[in-house]
Short mmCIF file of C-alpha atoms and ligand atoms in Angstrom, two decimals:
data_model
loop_
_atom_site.label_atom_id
_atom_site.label_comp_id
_atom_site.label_asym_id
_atom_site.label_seq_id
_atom_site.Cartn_x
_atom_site.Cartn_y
_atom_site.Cartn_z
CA UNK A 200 21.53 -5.63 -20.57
CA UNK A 201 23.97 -7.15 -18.25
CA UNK A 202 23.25 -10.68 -17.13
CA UNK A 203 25.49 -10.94 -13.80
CA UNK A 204 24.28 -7.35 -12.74
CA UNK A 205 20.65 -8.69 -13.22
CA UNK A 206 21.39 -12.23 -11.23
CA UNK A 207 23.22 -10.48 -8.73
CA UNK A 208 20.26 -8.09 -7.83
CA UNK A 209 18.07 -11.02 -7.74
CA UNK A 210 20.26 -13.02 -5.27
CA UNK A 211 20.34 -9.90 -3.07
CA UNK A 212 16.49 -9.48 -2.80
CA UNK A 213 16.29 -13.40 -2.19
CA UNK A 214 18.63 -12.79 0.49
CA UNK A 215 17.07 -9.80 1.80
CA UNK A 216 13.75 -12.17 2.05
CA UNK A 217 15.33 -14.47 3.39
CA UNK A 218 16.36 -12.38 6.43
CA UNK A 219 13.62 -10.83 7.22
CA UNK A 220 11.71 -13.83 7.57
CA UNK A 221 14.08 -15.74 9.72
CA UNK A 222 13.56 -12.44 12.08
CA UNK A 223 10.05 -12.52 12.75
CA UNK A 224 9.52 -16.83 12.45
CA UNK A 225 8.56 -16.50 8.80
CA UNK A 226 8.80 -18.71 5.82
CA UNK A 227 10.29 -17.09 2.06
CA UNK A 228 7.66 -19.47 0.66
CA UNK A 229 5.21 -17.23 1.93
CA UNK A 230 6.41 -13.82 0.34
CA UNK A 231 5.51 -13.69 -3.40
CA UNK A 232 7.55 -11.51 -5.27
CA UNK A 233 5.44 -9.29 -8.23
CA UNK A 234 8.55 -7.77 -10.16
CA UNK A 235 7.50 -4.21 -11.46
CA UNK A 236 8.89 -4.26 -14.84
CA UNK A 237 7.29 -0.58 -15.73
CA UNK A 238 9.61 1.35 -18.05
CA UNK A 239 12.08 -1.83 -18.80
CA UNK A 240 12.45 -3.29 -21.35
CA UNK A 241 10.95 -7.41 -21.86
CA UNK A 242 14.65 -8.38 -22.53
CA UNK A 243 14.70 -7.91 -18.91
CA UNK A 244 11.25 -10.04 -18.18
CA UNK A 245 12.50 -13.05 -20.11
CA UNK A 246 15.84 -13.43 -18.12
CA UNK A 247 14.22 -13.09 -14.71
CA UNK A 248 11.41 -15.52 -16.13
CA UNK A 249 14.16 -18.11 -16.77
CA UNK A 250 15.42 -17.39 -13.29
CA UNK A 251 11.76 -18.37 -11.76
CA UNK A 252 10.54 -14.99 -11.40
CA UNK A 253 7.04 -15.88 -12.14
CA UNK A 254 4.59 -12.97 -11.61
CA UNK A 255 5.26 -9.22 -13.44
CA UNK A 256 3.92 -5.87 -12.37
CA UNK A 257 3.29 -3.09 -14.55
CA UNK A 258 1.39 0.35 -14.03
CA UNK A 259 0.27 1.34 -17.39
CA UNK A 260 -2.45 -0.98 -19.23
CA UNK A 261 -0.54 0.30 -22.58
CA UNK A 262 2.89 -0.58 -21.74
CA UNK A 263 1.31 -4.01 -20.09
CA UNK A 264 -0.40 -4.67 -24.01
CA UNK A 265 2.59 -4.03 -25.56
CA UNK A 266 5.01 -6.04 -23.21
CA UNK A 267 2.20 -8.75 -23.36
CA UNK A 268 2.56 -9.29 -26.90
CA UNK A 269 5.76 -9.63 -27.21
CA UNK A 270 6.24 -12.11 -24.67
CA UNK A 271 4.91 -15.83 -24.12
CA UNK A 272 1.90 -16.77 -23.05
CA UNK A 273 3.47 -17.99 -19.89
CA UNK A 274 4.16 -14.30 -18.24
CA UNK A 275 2.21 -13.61 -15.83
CA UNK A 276 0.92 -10.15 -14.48
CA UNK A 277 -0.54 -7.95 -11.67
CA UNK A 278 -1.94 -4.67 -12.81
CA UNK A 279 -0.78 -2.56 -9.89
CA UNK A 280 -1.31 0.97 -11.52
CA UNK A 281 -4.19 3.48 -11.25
CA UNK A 282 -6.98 1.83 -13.66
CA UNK A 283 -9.12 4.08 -15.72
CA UNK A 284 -12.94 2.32 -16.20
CA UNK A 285 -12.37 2.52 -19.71
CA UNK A 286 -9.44 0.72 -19.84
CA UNK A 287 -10.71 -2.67 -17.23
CA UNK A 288 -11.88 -4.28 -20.40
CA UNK A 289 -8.15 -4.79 -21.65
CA UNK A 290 -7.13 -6.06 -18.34
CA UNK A 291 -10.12 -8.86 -18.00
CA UNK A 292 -9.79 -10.00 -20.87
CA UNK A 293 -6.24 -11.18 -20.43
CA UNK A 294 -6.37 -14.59 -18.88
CA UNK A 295 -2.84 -14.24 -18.07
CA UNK A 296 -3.24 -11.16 -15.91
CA UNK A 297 -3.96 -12.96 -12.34
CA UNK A 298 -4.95 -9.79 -10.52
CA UNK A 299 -5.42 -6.07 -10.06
CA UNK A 300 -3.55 -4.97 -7.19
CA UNK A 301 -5.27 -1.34 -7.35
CA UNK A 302 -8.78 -1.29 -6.87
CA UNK A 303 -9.03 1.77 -5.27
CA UNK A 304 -13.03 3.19 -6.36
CA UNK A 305 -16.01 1.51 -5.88
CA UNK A 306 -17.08 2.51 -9.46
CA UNK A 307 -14.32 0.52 -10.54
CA UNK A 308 -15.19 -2.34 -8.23
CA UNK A 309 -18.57 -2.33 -10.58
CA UNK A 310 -17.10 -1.71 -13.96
CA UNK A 311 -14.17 -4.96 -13.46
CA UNK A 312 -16.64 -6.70 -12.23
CA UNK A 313 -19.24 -6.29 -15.27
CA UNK A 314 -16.51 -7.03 -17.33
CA UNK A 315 -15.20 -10.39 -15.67
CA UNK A 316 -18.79 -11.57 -15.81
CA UNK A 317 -18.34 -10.78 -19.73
CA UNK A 318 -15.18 -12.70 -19.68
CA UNK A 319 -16.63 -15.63 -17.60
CA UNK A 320 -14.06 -15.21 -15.04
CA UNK A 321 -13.96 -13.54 -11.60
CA UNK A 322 -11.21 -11.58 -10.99
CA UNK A 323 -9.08 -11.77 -7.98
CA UNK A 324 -8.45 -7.97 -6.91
CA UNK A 325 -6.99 -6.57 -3.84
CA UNK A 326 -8.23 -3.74 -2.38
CA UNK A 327 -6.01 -0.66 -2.15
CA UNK A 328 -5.48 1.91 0.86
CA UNK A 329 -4.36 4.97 1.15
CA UNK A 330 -2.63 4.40 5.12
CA UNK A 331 -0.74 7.58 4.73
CA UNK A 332 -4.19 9.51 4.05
CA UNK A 333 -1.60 11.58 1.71
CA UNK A 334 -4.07 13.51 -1.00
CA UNK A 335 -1.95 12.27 -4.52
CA UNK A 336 -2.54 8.72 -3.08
CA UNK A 337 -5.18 6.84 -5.21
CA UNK A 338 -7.49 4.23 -2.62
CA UNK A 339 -9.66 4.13 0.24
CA UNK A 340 -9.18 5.64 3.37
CA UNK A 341 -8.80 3.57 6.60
CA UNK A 342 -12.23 4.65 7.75
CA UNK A 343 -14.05 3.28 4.74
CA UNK A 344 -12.44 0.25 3.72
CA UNK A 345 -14.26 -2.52 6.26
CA UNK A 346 -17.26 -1.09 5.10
CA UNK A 347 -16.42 -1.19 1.50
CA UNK A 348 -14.97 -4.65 1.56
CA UNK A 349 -18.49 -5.77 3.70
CA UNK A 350 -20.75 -4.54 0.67
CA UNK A 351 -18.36 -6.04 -2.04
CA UNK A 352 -18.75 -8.59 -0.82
CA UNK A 353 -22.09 -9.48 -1.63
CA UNK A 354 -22.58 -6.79 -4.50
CA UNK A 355 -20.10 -8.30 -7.23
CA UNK A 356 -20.01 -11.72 -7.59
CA UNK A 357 -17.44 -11.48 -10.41
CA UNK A 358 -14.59 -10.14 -7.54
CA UNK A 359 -12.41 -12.02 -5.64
CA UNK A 360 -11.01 -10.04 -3.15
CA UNK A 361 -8.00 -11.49 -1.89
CA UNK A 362 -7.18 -8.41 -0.11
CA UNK A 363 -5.27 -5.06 0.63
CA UNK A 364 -2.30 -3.27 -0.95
CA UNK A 365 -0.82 -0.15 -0.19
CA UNK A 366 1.70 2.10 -1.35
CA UNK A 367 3.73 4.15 1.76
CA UNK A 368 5.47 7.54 1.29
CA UNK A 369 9.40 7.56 -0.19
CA UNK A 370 11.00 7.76 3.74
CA UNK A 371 15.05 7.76 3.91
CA UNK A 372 14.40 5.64 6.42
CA UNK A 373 12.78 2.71 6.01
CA UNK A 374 11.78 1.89 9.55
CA UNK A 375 10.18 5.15 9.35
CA UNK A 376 7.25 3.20 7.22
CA UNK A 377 6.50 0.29 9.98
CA UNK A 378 3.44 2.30 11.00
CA UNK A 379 1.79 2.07 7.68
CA UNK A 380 2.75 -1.42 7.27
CA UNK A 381 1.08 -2.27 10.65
CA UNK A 382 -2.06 -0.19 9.75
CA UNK A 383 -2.67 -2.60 7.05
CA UNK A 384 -2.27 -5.68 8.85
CA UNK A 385 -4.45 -4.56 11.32
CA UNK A 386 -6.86 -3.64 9.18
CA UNK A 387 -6.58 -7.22 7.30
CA UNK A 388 -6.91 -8.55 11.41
CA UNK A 389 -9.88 -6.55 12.00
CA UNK A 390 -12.00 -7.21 8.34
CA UNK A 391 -11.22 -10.82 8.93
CA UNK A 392 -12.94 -10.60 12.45
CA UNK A 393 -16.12 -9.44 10.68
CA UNK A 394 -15.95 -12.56 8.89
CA UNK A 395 -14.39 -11.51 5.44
CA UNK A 396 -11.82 -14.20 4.03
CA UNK A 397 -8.19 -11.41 3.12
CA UNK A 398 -5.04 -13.72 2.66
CA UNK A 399 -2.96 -11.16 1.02
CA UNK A 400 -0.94 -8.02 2.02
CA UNK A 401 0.54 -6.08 -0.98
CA UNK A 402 2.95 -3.83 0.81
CA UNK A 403 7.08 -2.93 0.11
CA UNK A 404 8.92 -1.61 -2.52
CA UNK A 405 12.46 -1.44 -2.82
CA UNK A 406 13.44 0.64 -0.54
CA UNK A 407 11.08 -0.61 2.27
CA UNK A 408 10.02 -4.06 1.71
CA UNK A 409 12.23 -5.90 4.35
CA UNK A 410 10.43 -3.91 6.65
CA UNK A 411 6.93 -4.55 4.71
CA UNK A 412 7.82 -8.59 5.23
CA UNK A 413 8.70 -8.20 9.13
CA UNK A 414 5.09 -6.94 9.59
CA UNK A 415 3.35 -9.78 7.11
CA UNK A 416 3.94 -8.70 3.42
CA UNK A 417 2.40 -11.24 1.45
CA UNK A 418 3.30 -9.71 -1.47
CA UNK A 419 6.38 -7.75 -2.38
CA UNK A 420 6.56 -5.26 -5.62
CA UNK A 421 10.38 -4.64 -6.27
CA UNK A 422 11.55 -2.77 -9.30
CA UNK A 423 14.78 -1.13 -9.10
CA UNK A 424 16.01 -3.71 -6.69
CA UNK A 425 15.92 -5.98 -9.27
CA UNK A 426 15.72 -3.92 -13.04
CA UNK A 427 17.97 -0.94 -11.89
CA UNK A 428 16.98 2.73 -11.83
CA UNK A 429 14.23 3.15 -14.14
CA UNK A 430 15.15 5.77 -17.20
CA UNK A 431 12.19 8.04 -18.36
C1 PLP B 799 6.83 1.38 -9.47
C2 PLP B 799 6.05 0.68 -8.45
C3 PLP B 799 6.64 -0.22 -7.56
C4 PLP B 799 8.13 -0.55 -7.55
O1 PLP B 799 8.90 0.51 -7.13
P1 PLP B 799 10.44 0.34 -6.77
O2 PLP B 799 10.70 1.38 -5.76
O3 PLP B 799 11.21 0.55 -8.03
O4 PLP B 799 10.65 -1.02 -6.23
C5 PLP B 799 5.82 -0.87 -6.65
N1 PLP B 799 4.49 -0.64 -6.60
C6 PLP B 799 3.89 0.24 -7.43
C7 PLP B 799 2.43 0.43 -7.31
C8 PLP B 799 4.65 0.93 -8.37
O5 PLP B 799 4.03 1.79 -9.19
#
């Protein structure tokens, strides 16, 4: 692991945030960054932890167990992978894991929020969208999600939805993945009109998320930017 290729990386994204939000009248304090950790190892976590990277993502409830017991208590995570039912009651039951980023079925609406309830907790969950309508993309198409988010609302008590996340196509590009980006915060615009309360936008990776922030990112999930290429 080398230190001053890890700090430099993390001074770059800052920067990069930093940017983007002067161009479109934002503030960095706004834009949380969720560092996807997924295939690195926690030698990796614990120096950006001492460098106030607070929140983790991983993709894999496994590899999030694992990393989770080797580390402090003080990590934090988002689960921002596909989550299989049978696997929600691993992810509730860790205080420490603030949200699920992916919840993408309204069967597993009902099974994390049966097993919150069991936890005594409600769990904060965004809901994710599938804005390129692209088949291999897990979540709910644009169509259905205002009317998914209006029933949620009342069915599962145990659910905080904060609100949406996406993940856009690989583009060369990255302007090429504005559109998507806007979809999203429109849809955020228009659910909010119905009377729903969504603060957050989960949207950018590395290669897009300085476009992501221009059109109101909340949330940014950066792994190579930070960790390097990922090795599998
Ligand atoms: C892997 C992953 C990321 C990070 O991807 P990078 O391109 O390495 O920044 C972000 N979000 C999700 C859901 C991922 O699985």
């Amino acid at each position: 692991m080398n230190k001053n290729k890890l700090k430099k990386r993390l001074k770059k994204v800052k920067s990069n945030i930093k940017k983007s939000c002067k161009k479109v009248g934002r503030n960095p304090s706004e834009i949380t960054i969720v560092a996807v950790s997924k295939n690195h190892f926690s030698k990796k976590i614990k120096f950006f932890q001492k460098n106030n990277i607070d929140i983790f993502g991983e993709n894999r409830v496994q590899e999030l167990r694992r990393k989770n017991n080797k580390l402090n208590s003080e990590v934090k995570w988002h689960f921002i992978g596909h989550l299989q039912r049978n696997k929600v009651k691993y992810i509730t039951r860790m205080d420490n894991c603030l949200m699920i980023e992916s919840l993408d079925s309204d069967r597993l609406a009902k099974e994390i929020n049966k097993r919150a309830k069991k936890n005594n907790r409600v769990m904060p969950v965004l809901v994710e969208v599938n804005t390129s309508g692209d088949e291999n993309k897990y979540g709910f198409q644009v169509e259905e999600t205002i009317d998914f988010l209006e029933k949620a609302e009342n069915k599962y008590d145990n659910l905080d939805i904060r609100g949406l996340m996406t993940i856009v196509p690989y583009l060369d590009n990255p302007e090429d993945t504005r559109p998507y980006f806007k979809k999203l915060a429109n849809l955020k615009n228009k659910a909010n009109k119905k009377g729903l309360n969504l603060t957050e936008l989960s949207m950018g990776m590395t290669n897009d998320y300085q476009v992501a922030i221009e059109e109101g990112a909340t949330i940014v999930r950066i792994g190579t930017a930070l960790f390097g290429e990922r090795k599998y």
